[in-house]
mmCIF file of C-alpha atoms in Angstrom:
data_model
loop_
_atom_site.group_PDB
_atom_site.id
_atom_site.type_symbol
_atom_site.label_atom_id
_atom_site.label_comp_id
_atom_site.label_asym_id
_atom_site.label_seq_id
_atom_site.Cartn_x
_atom_site.Cartn_y
_atom_site.Cartn_z
ATOM 1 C CA MET A 1 101.649 85.773 102.720
ATOM 2 C CA PHE A 2 101.395 89.521 103.193
ATOM 3 C CA LYS A 3 104.416 91.508 104.648
ATOM 4 C CA ALA A 4 103.720 95.657 106.752
ATOM 5 C CA ILE A 5 105.780 97.937 104.333
ATOM 6 C CA ASN A 6 107.863 99.961 106.211
ATOM 7 C CA ARG A 7 105.739 103.709 105.387
ATOM 8 C CA GLN A 8 107.030 106.064 107.675
ATOM 9 C CA GLY A 9 109.254 109.071 105.956
ATOM 10 C CA THR A 10 107.402 108.609 102.510
ATOM 11 C CA PHE A 11 104.701 111.148 103.533
ATOM 12 C CA SER A 12 102.049 108.607 104.713
ATOM 13 C CA THR A 13 99.375 110.314 106.268
ATOM 14 C CA LYS A 14 98.871 107.453 109.053
ATOM 15 C CA TYR A 15 102.634 107.031 109.895
ATOM 16 C CA ASP A 16 103.607 110.800 109.018
ATOM 17 C CA ASP A 17 101.261 112.596 110.331
ATOM 18 C CA ALA A 18 100.945 110.986 113.284
ATOM 19 C CA LYS A 19 102.682 113.084 115.859
ATOM 20 C CA LYS A 20 99.875 116.032 114.572
ATOM 21 C CA LYS A 21 97.138 113.217 114.738
ATOM 22 C CA PHE A 22 97.981 111.978 118.475
ATOM 23 C CA GLY A 23 100.730 114.536 119.612
ATOM 24 C CA THR A 24 102.814 111.968 119.448
ATOM 25 C CA ASP A 25 104.670 109.784 117.491
ATOM 26 C CA ASP A 26 105.623 107.136 119.803
ATOM 27 C CA LEU A 27 103.093 104.667 118.888
ATOM 28 C CA LEU A 28 101.813 102.076 116.728
ATOM 29 C CA PRO A 29 99.452 103.775 113.836
ATOM 30 C CA LEU A 30 96.373 102.185 113.309
ATOM 31 C CA TRP A 31 94.020 104.473 112.534
ATOM 32 C CA VAL A 32 93.601 105.779 108.945
ATOM 33 C CA ALA A 33 91.713 103.647 106.470
ATOM 34 C CA ASP A 34 94.353 102.656 103.705
ATOM 35 C CA MET A 35 96.690 99.261 104.638
ATOM 36 C CA ASP A 36 99.848 98.663 105.301
ATOM 37 C CA LEU A 37 100.717 95.921 102.336
ATOM 38 C CA ALA A 38 101.858 96.246 99.350
ATOM 39 C CA SER A 39 99.301 96.638 96.031
ATOM 40 C CA PRO A 40 98.652 93.825 93.950
ATOM 41 C CA LEU A 41 102.035 93.323 91.308
ATOM 42 C CA CYS A 42 99.898 93.661 88.560
ATOM 43 C CA VAL A 43 99.106 97.516 89.603
ATOM 44 C CA GLN A 44 103.068 98.087 90.635
ATOM 45 C CA ASN A 45 104.064 96.898 87.013
ATOM 46 C CA ALA A 46 101.365 99.510 85.320
ATOM 47 C CA LEU A 47 102.796 102.363 86.914
ATOM 48 C CA GLN A 48 106.427 101.722 86.731
ATOM 49 C CA LYS A 49 105.504 101.104 82.831
ATOM 50 C CA ARG A 50 103.720 104.305 83.215
ATOM 51 C CA ALA A 51 106.092 106.507 85.109
ATOM 52 C CA GLN A 52 109.235 105.328 82.007
ATOM 53 C CA HIS A 53 106.976 108.138 79.915
ATOM 54 C CA SER A 54 108.807 110.840 80.872
ATOM 55 C CA VAL A 55 105.744 113.213 80.473
ATOM 56 C CA TYR A 56 102.746 113.879 82.826
ATOM 57 C CA GLY A 57 100.294 116.034 82.286
ATOM 58 C CA TYR A 58 96.504 116.307 81.756
ATOM 59 C CA THR A 59 95.463 113.011 81.129
ATOM 60 C CA VAL A 60 91.611 112.109 79.965
ATOM 61 C CA TYR A 61 89.754 109.070 80.871
ATOM 62 C CA PRO A 62 89.778 106.417 78.015
ATOM 63 C CA PRO A 63 87.097 104.427 77.114
ATOM 64 C CA GLU A 64 89.338 101.103 78.730
ATOM 65 C CA TYR A 65 88.496 103.504 82.535
ATOM 66 C CA TYR A 66 84.427 102.734 81.408
ATOM 67 C CA GLU A 67 85.413 99.670 80.393
ATOM 68 C CA ALA A 68 87.176 98.476 83.062
ATOM 69 C CA ILE A 69 84.563 99.343 85.764
ATOM 70 C CA GLN A 70 81.390 98.407 83.581
ATOM 71 C CA LYS A 71 83.648 94.110 83.395
ATOM 72 C CA TRP A 72 83.705 94.638 87.740
ATOM 73 C CA MET A 73 80.347 95.716 88.466
ATOM 74 C CA LEU A 74 79.093 92.571 86.016
ATOM 75 C CA LYS A 75 81.740 90.403 86.892
ATOM 76 C CA ARG A 76 81.740 91.242 90.498
ATOM 77 C CA PHE A 77 77.736 92.201 91.759
ATOM 78 C CA SER A 78 75.521 91.301 88.672
ATOM 79 C CA TRP A 79 75.347 94.567 87.773
ATOM 80 C CA GLN A 80 75.277 95.942 84.168
ATOM 81 C CA ILE A 81 76.032 99.422 83.549
ATOM 82 C CA GLU A 82 76.229 101.418 81.099
ATOM 83 C CA GLN A 83 79.347 104.103 80.030
ATOM 84 C CA GLU A 84 77.498 106.949 79.930
ATOM 85 C CA TRP A 85 76.525 107.142 83.756
ATOM 86 C CA VAL A 86 80.179 106.925 84.683
ATOM 87 C CA VAL A 87 81.006 109.849 86.238
ATOM 88 C CA PRO A 88 85.056 110.110 87.141
ATOM 89 C CA CYS A 89 85.801 111.638 89.753
ATOM 90 C CA TYR A 90 88.535 112.239 92.023
ATOM 91 C CA GLY A 91 87.074 110.920 95.494
ATOM 92 C CA VAL A 92 84.499 109.566 96.811
ATOM 93 C CA VAL A 93 84.185 112.407 99.691
ATOM 94 C CA PRO A 94 84.293 115.086 97.338
ATOM 95 C CA SER A 95 81.527 113.081 94.685
ATOM 96 C CA LEU A 96 79.485 112.835 98.255
ATOM 97 C CA ASN A 97 79.902 116.925 98.536
ATOM 98 C CA PHE A 98 79.122 117.411 95.135
ATOM 99 C CA ALA A 99 75.661 115.273 95.430
ATOM 100 C CA ILE A 100 74.960 117.167 98.298
ATOM 101 C CA SER A 101 75.294 120.883 96.221
ATOM 102 C CA ALA A 102 74.064 119.628 93.458
ATOM 103 C CA TYR A 103 70.603 117.900 95.363
ATOM 104 C CA SER A 104 69.538 119.928 97.963
ATOM 105 C CA ASN A 105 69.480 123.530 99.165
ATOM 106 C CA GLU A 106 70.891 124.920 102.407
ATOM 107 C CA GLY A 107 68.265 124.094 105.252
ATOM 108 C CA ASP A 108 67.404 120.591 103.746
ATOM 109 C CA SER A 109 67.344 117.786 105.674
ATOM 110 C CA ILE A 110 69.628 114.647 104.727
ATOM 111 C CA ILE A 111 69.337 111.656 106.675
ATOM 112 C CA VAL A 112 72.236 109.824 108.199
ATOM 113 C CA GLN A 113 73.232 106.820 110.086
ATOM 114 C CA THR A 114 75.551 106.812 113.059
ATOM 115 C CA PRO A 115 78.270 105.929 114.062
ATOM 116 C CA LEU A 116 79.449 106.929 111.337
ATOM 117 C CA TYR A 117 82.601 107.854 109.166
ATOM 118 C CA PRO A 118 83.125 111.646 109.757
ATOM 119 C CA PRO A 119 83.002 113.382 106.455
ATOM 120 C CA PHE A 120 79.415 112.099 105.953
ATOM 121 C CA VAL A 121 78.061 114.650 108.434
ATOM 122 C CA ASN A 122 80.632 117.284 108.200
ATOM 123 C CA ALA A 123 79.698 117.174 104.608
ATOM 124 C CA ILE A 124 76.065 118.187 106.024
ATOM 125 C CA SER A 125 77.128 120.793 108.299
ATOM 126 C CA THR A 126 79.468 122.774 105.999
ATOM 127 C CA LYS A 127 76.609 123.073 103.304
ATOM 128 C CA LYS A 128 73.815 124.574 106.006
ATOM 129 C CA ARG A 129 71.553 121.299 105.578
ATOM 130 C CA VAL A 130 70.366 119.832 108.336
ATOM 131 C CA VAL A 131 71.655 116.439 109.953
ATOM 132 C CA LEU A 132 68.712 114.041 110.659
ATOM 133 C CA ASP A 133 70.594 111.279 112.502
ATOM 134 C CA ASN A 134 68.667 107.866 112.357
ATOM 135 C CA THR A 135 71.769 105.924 115.008
ATOM 136 C CA LEU A 136 72.364 102.518 114.162
ATOM 137 C CA VAL A 137 70.457 100.551 117.008
ATOM 138 C CA TYR A 138 73.488 98.114 119.082
ATOM 139 C CA LYS A 139 71.788 95.095 121.166
ATOM 140 C CA ASN A 140 73.639 92.466 121.683
ATOM 141 C CA GLY A 141 76.923 93.136 119.422
ATOM 142 C CA VAL A 142 74.692 93.692 116.831
ATOM 143 C CA TYR A 143 73.704 96.790 115.083
ATOM 144 C CA THR A 144 70.358 97.657 113.187
ATOM 145 C CA ILE A 145 68.486 99.727 111.854
ATOM 146 C CA ASP A 146 65.145 101.736 113.550
ATOM 147 C CA PHE A 147 62.881 101.900 110.709
ATOM 148 C CA ASP A 148 60.075 103.574 112.454
ATOM 149 C CA ASP A 149 62.673 106.136 113.012
ATOM 150 C CA PHE A 150 63.584 105.750 109.402
ATOM 151 C CA ARG A 151 60.049 106.388 108.503
ATOM 152 C CA LEU A 152 59.727 109.302 110.644
ATOM 153 C CA LYS A 153 63.149 110.740 109.189
ATOM 154 C CA ALA A 154 62.214 110.263 105.686
ATOM 155 C CA LYS A 155 58.694 112.130 105.929
ATOM 156 C CA LYS A 156 60.771 115.515 106.134
ATOM 157 C CA SER A 157 64.481 114.349 104.540
ATOM 158 C CA LYS A 158 65.813 115.030 100.850
ATOM 159 C CA LEU A 159 68.295 113.121 101.101
ATOM 160 C CA PHE A 160 69.841 109.848 102.398
ATOM 161 C CA LEU A 161 73.521 109.116 103.060
ATOM 162 C CA LEU A 162 73.724 105.932 102.724
ATOM 163 C CA CYS A 163 77.091 103.805 103.560
ATOM 164 C CA SER A 164 76.792 100.228 102.232
ATOM 165 C CA PRO A 165 79.015 98.493 103.561
ATOM 166 C CA HIS A 166 78.894 100.637 106.794
ATOM 167 C CA ASN A 167 82.095 102.341 108.105
ATOM 168 C CA PRO A 168 83.128 102.323 110.951
ATOM 169 C CA THR A 169 80.377 99.037 112.002
ATOM 170 C CA ALA A 170 81.473 96.548 109.284
ATOM 171 C CA ARG A 171 78.091 95.942 108.454
ATOM 172 C CA THR A 172 76.916 94.150 104.864
ATOM 173 C CA TRP A 173 73.520 95.755 104.812
ATOM 174 C CA ASN A 174 71.564 92.352 103.480
ATOM 175 C CA LYS A 175 68.543 92.381 100.999
ATOM 176 C CA ASP A 176 65.616 92.729 103.117
ATOM 177 C CA GLU A 177 66.918 95.948 104.617
ATOM 178 C CA LEU A 178 67.667 97.866 101.686
ATOM 179 C CA GLU A 179 64.841 96.941 100.263
ATOM 180 C CA GLN A 180 63.073 98.465 103.467
ATOM 181 C CA MET A 181 65.704 101.521 103.050
ATOM 182 C CA ILE A 182 64.548 101.561 99.066
ATOM 183 C CA ASP A 183 60.713 101.438 99.556
ATOM 184 C CA ILE A 184 60.562 104.166 102.106
ATOM 185 C CA CYS A 185 63.108 106.387 100.746
ATOM 186 C CA LEU A 186 60.730 106.165 97.674
ATOM 187 C CA GLU A 187 57.228 107.041 99.098
ATOM 188 C CA HIS A 188 58.898 109.787 100.497
ATOM 189 C CA ASP A 189 60.501 111.637 97.288
ATOM 190 C CA VAL A 190 63.780 110.540 99.221
ATOM 191 C CA LEU A 191 67.105 110.667 97.256
ATOM 192 C CA ILE A 192 69.424 108.031 98.301
ATOM 193 C CA ILE A 193 73.749 108.716 97.832
ATOM 194 C CA SER A 194 75.829 105.296 98.541
ATOM 195 C CA ASP A 195 78.840 105.599 99.333
ATOM 196 C CA GLU A 196 79.914 101.772 98.367
ATOM 197 C CA ILE A 197 84.044 102.566 98.792
ATOM 198 C CA HIS A 198 84.084 99.287 100.889
ATOM 199 C CA ALA A 199 81.981 96.787 98.567
ATOM 200 C CA ASP A 200 84.483 94.617 97.355
ATOM 201 C CA ILE A 201 85.756 93.962 100.806
ATOM 202 C CA VAL A 202 82.472 91.747 102.357
ATOM 203 C CA TYR A 203 83.468 88.343 103.697
ATOM 204 C CA GLU A 204 80.583 85.468 104.595
ATOM 205 C CA LYS A 205 77.689 87.739 103.462
ATOM 206 C CA VAL A 206 76.324 89.190 99.769
ATOM 207 C CA HIS A 207 76.968 92.658 98.826
ATOM 208 C CA TYR A 208 74.401 94.130 96.820
ATOM 209 C CA VAL A 209 74.838 97.207 95.115
ATOM 210 C CA LEU A 210 72.331 99.718 95.602
ATOM 211 C CA GLY A 211 72.003 101.062 92.090
ATOM 212 C CA SER A 212 71.058 96.768 90.514
ATOM 213 C CA PHE A 213 67.887 97.380 92.791
ATOM 214 C CA GLU A 214 65.643 98.367 89.432
ATOM 215 C CA LYS A 215 62.852 100.248 91.058
ATOM 216 C CA ILE A 216 65.724 102.716 92.701
ATOM 217 C CA ALA A 217 67.649 103.156 90.151
ATOM 218 C CA GLN A 218 66.491 106.302 88.842
ATOM 219 C CA HIS A 219 67.416 108.001 92.033
ATOM 220 C CA CYS A 220 70.505 106.638 93.565
ATOM 221 C CA ILE A 221 73.381 107.585 93.333
ATOM 222 C CA VAL A 222 76.173 105.129 93.566
ATOM 223 C CA LEU A 223 79.835 106.552 94.378
ATOM 224 C CA ASN A 224 82.609 103.769 94.528
ATOM 225 C CA ALA A 225 86.836 103.344 93.826
ATOM 226 C CA PRO A 226 89.075 100.844 93.881
ATOM 227 C CA SER A 227 91.254 103.109 96.516
ATOM 228 C CA LYS A 228 90.246 100.726 99.729
ATOM 229 C CA THR A 229 90.185 97.076 98.567
ATOM 230 C CA PHE A 230 93.382 97.499 95.919
ATOM 231 C CA ASN A 231 95.278 100.047 98.630
ATOM 232 C CA ILE A 232 95.606 102.602 96.041
ATOM 233 C CA ALA A 233 94.463 106.358 98.084
ATOM 234 C CA GLY A 234 96.774 108.459 97.608
ATOM 235 C CA LEU A 235 96.393 107.773 93.646
ATOM 236 C CA ASN A 236 92.561 110.317 93.705
ATOM 237 C CA THR A 237 90.654 108.296 91.164
ATOM 238 C CA SER A 238 87.089 107.185 92.050
ATOM 239 C CA TYR A 239 83.639 107.647 89.979
ATOM 240 C CA ALA A 240 79.880 107.988 90.931
ATOM 241 C CA ILE A 241 77.524 105.583 88.912
ATOM 242 C CA ILE A 242 74.758 108.031 87.877
ATOM 243 C CA PRO A 243 72.117 106.067 85.833
ATOM 244 C CA SER A 244 69.840 108.393 85.754
ATOM 245 C CA GLN A 245 70.333 111.316 83.083
ATOM 246 C CA LYS A 246 67.854 113.984 84.740
ATOM 247 C CA LEU A 247 70.029 112.884 87.820
ATOM 248 C CA ARG A 248 73.559 113.237 86.629
ATOM 249 C CA LYS A 249 73.447 116.718 84.117
ATOM 250 C CA PRO A 250 73.649 118.688 87.740
ATOM 251 C CA TYR A 251 75.835 116.446 89.409
ATOM 252 C CA ILE A 252 78.091 116.760 86.760
ATOM 253 C CA ASN A 253 77.662 120.849 86.449
ATOM 254 C CA GLU A 254 78.301 121.107 90.058
ATOM 255 C CA GLN A 255 81.769 119.106 89.734
ATOM 256 C CA ASN A 256 82.756 120.920 87.136
ATOM 257 C CA ARG A 257 82.049 124.148 88.627
ATOM 258 C CA SER A 258 84.367 123.116 91.370
ATOM 259 C CA GLY A 259 86.952 122.882 88.932
ATOM 260 C CA ILE A 260 88.079 118.682 89.158
ATOM 261 C CA THR A 261 87.899 117.206 85.931
ATOM 262 C CA ASN A 262 91.204 115.988 85.067
ATOM 263 C CA GLY A 263 92.071 112.783 85.773
ATOM 264 C CA ASN A 264 95.344 111.445 87.354
ATOM 265 C CA PRO A 265 97.370 109.494 85.177
ATOM 266 C CA PHE A 266 98.849 106.911 87.469
ATOM 267 C CA GLY A 267 95.141 106.555 88.793
ATOM 268 C CA ILE A 268 93.303 105.677 85.676
ATOM 269 C CA GLU A 269 96.486 103.123 84.848
ATOM 270 C CA ALA A 270 95.259 101.460 88.118
ATOM 271 C CA LEU A 271 91.690 101.503 88.094
ATOM 272 C CA ILE A 272 92.161 99.241 84.706
ATOM 273 C CA THR A 273 94.811 97.300 85.523
ATOM 274 C CA ALA A 274 93.687 96.355 88.902
ATOM 275 C CA TYR A 275 89.651 95.589 88.066
ATOM 276 C CA ASN A 276 91.156 93.576 84.926
ATOM 277 C CA ASP A 277 93.618 91.853 86.488
ATOM 278 C CA GLY A 278 93.497 91.988 90.253
ATOM 279 C CA ASP A 279 90.709 89.517 91.362
ATOM 280 C CA ALA A 280 93.432 86.942 91.904
ATOM 281 C CA TRP A 281 94.854 89.032 94.463
ATOM 282 C CA LEU A 282 91.483 90.305 96.018
ATOM 283 C CA GLU A 283 90.869 86.883 97.274
ATOM 284 C CA VAL A 284 94.123 86.648 98.637
ATOM 285 C CA LEU A 285 93.919 90.059 100.565
ATOM 286 C CA LYS A 286 90.526 89.124 101.718
ATOM 287 C CA GLU A 287 91.331 85.741 103.779
ATOM 288 C CA HIS A 288 94.656 87.168 104.966
ATOM 289 C CA LEU A 289 92.014 90.102 106.067
ATOM 290 C CA LYS A 290 89.820 87.232 108.069
ATOM 291 C CA LYS A 291 92.705 85.719 109.460
ATOM 292 C CA ASN A 292 93.655 89.250 110.846
ATOM 293 C CA ILE A 293 90.130 89.478 112.358
ATOM 294 C CA ARG A 294 89.798 86.517 114.053
ATOM 295 C CA TYR A 295 93.477 86.736 115.359
ATOM 296 C CA ILE A 296 92.088 89.867 117.275
ATOM 297 C CA GLY A 297 88.636 88.098 118.390
ATOM 298 C CA ASP A 298 90.480 85.424 119.763
ATOM 299 C CA TYR A 299 93.257 87.062 121.052
ATOM 300 C CA LEU A 300 90.699 89.251 123.614
ATOM 301 C CA GLN A 301 88.530 86.853 124.546
ATOM 302 C CA GLU A 302 91.714 84.006 125.458
ATOM 303 C CA GLU A 303 93.705 87.102 127.470
ATOM 304 C CA LYS A 304 90.021 87.911 128.686
ATOM 305 C CA ILE A 305 90.359 92.240 128.102
ATOM 306 C CA PRO A 306 87.325 93.432 128.166
ATOM 307 C CA ILE A 307 86.780 94.593 125.141
ATOM 308 C CA VAL A 308 84.633 93.265 122.695
ATOM 309 C CA PRO A 309 85.000 93.302 118.639
ATOM 310 C CA VAL A 310 81.847 93.940 117.147
ATOM 311 C CA LYS A 311 81.570 91.181 114.333
ATOM 312 C CA THR A 312 83.075 92.793 111.234
ATOM 313 C CA GLU A 313 81.374 91.319 108.015
ATOM 314 C CA ALA A 314 83.016 94.154 105.506
ATOM 315 C CA THR A 315 86.632 95.976 105.594
ATOM 316 C CA PHE A 316 89.342 95.996 107.060
ATOM 317 C CA LEU A 317 88.541 98.000 110.227
ATOM 318 C CA ILE A 318 87.407 96.577 113.231
ATOM 319 C CA TRP A 319 84.473 98.326 115.222
ATOM 320 C CA LEU A 320 85.777 97.381 119.611
ATOM 321 C CA ASP A 321 83.024 97.903 122.613
ATOM 322 C CA CYS A 322 85.658 98.548 125.125
ATOM 323 C CA LYS A 323 82.998 99.746 127.419
ATOM 324 C CA GLY A 324 83.944 96.618 129.270
ATOM 325 C CA LEU A 325 86.993 98.504 130.358
ATOM 326 C CA GLY A 326 84.955 101.157 132.348
ATOM 327 C CA LEU A 327 87.067 104.661 131.578
ATOM 328 C CA ASN A 328 84.635 107.610 129.392
ATOM 329 C CA GLN A 329 85.894 108.453 126.499
ATOM 330 C CA LYS A 330 88.776 111.062 127.942
ATOM 331 C CA GLU A 331 90.642 107.773 129.457
ATOM 332 C CA LEU A 332 89.883 105.027 126.695
ATOM 333 C CA VAL A 333 91.239 108.182 124.387
ATOM 334 C CA ASP A 334 94.141 108.028 126.542
ATOM 335 C CA PHE A 335 94.848 104.612 127.640
ATOM 336 C CA PHE A 336 95.530 103.839 124.141
ATOM 337 C CA ILE A 337 97.480 106.687 122.714
ATOM 338 C CA TYR A 338 100.049 107.336 126.584
ATOM 339 C CA ASP A 339 99.682 103.591 128.324
ATOM 340 C CA THR A 340 99.421 101.132 124.791
ATOM 341 C CA LYS A 341 100.815 103.071 122.309
ATOM 342 C CA LEU A 342 98.409 102.927 119.849
ATOM 343 C CA GLY A 343 97.694 104.954 117.400
ATOM 344 C CA LEU A 344 93.290 103.916 117.205
ATOM 345 C CA ASN A 345 90.388 106.708 115.888
ATOM 346 C CA ASN A 346 87.873 107.454 118.890
ATOM 347 C CA GLY A 347 84.735 106.440 118.240
ATOM 348 C CA LEU A 348 83.449 109.642 119.584
ATOM 349 C CA ASP A 349 84.722 111.033 116.480
ATOM 350 C CA PHE A 350 82.150 109.198 114.643
ATOM 351 C CA GLY A 351 79.603 110.984 116.434
ATOM 352 C CA ARG A 352 77.833 110.446 119.597
ATOM 353 C CA ALA A 353 76.591 106.952 119.088
ATOM 354 C CA GLY A 354 80.434 106.004 118.600
ATOM 355 C CA GLU A 355 81.047 106.689 123.068
ATOM 356 C CA GLY A 356 82.562 103.571 124.164
ATOM 357 C CA PHE A 357 84.222 102.896 121.189
ATOM 358 C CA MET A 358 87.947 102.944 119.310
ATOM 359 C CA ARG A 359 88.167 101.440 115.485
ATOM 360 C CA LEU A 360 91.450 99.352 114.866
ATOM 361 C CA ASN A 361 92.710 99.355 111.089
ATOM 362 C CA ILE A 362 93.699 95.353 110.787
ATOM 363 C CA GLY A 363 94.365 96.014 107.489
ATOM 364 C CA THR A 364 98.231 95.129 107.862
ATOM 365 C CA ALA A 365 100.797 92.256 108.218
ATOM 366 C CA ILE A 366 99.620 89.691 111.873
ATOM 367 C CA GLU A 367 103.278 90.975 113.157
ATOM 368 C CA VAL A 368 102.337 94.367 113.513
ATOM 369 C CA LEU A 369 98.962 92.964 115.122
ATOM 370 C CA GLU A 370 101.207 90.688 117.235
ATOM 371 C CA ASP A 371 102.617 93.843 118.282
ATOM 372 C CA ALA A 372 99.388 96.216 118.848
ATOM 373 C CA MET A 373 97.910 93.179 121.057
ATOM 374 C CA GLN A 374 100.741 92.140 123.278
ATOM 375 C CA ARG A 375 101.185 96.230 124.081
ATOM 376 C CA LEU A 376 97.359 96.737 125.199
ATOM 377 C CA LEU A 377 97.691 93.208 127.613
ATOM 378 C CA GLN A 378 100.526 95.158 129.434
ATOM 379 C CA ALA A 379 98.960 98.303 129.491
ATOM 380 C CA TYR A 380 95.641 96.239 130.866
ATOM 381 C CA ARG A 381 97.636 94.359 133.375
ATOM 382 C CA ARG A 382 99.606 97.612 134.339
ATOM 383 C CA ARG A 383 95.774 99.411 134.590
ATOM 384 C CA ASN A 384 94.348 96.155 136.759
#
């Protein structure tokens, strides 16, 4: 059974930065996309063993690092990759920025699908590229892709930043959806950068790694990390998988220009151990998260709170449709901060398509979520 770990005073962004984010620390923070659950014991043991060595100097990526990634991709996703395809990095968001710089120029257009994890759009804007929003269609509680619009935007785009599984809607794209996006991008020579950091936490559906589709393998970059899966985001260890040598070279050049070339000794140890020995732990984690997801949905329905959780196919993040509360976005945010005393993500931060929504992190113990739902119910009753 997973218990919530007290993270206050550990320089945790979720807890120790809550006052900066919400204007108060008198709330239960359920925002930043990491979990309040202990990482696997095998990872803890590996880090403790490494810490006993008293030197923490500059570190290379050893063969075991690449082999662990290769084995994980084959074991979990039936994707056989070569060692030279793997380019280690500091984080998926930096990799996203390197890719934009490596494969496009100022003024080029880049497709995204909002509502979307904010760093995607921020990266495009700060690099003076043009955002083309293929806004996801929300109907009857389900998000789908407007392929007619996608095709029109692909005609004038250089890149497509795919979020797979999607954050914040928690969609796991099915094979047909991916095939259609691939075909359109190939037809119009659009390079796909696929962020798949949540790929390991998929529930009933199957996650298809973009690079495993043979026809797009030489025209895509896959970004991933063990950080969400094993709750080790603070160890800053990620990687890009780039099958095409032609694409790999400019990406590496761009990353080298940033100066981020050394490995984190603890991140390397964590990745190797998690990928080699963390399978069983991950399956237990997924069952725990599924119970949390069911609990939230059941509670909102049973207590007749007019908030509808979008079906969570992946991730430990629930996208809440709060339009039934009848509040504008400022009122909605204030309701959660000041009335419920809950720190959730403002849906509008994910783009205009996020208006009326809030994002809830359920990567914690059930007792924490019970507290959160009781706060919500009491605040809703007071308001009504």
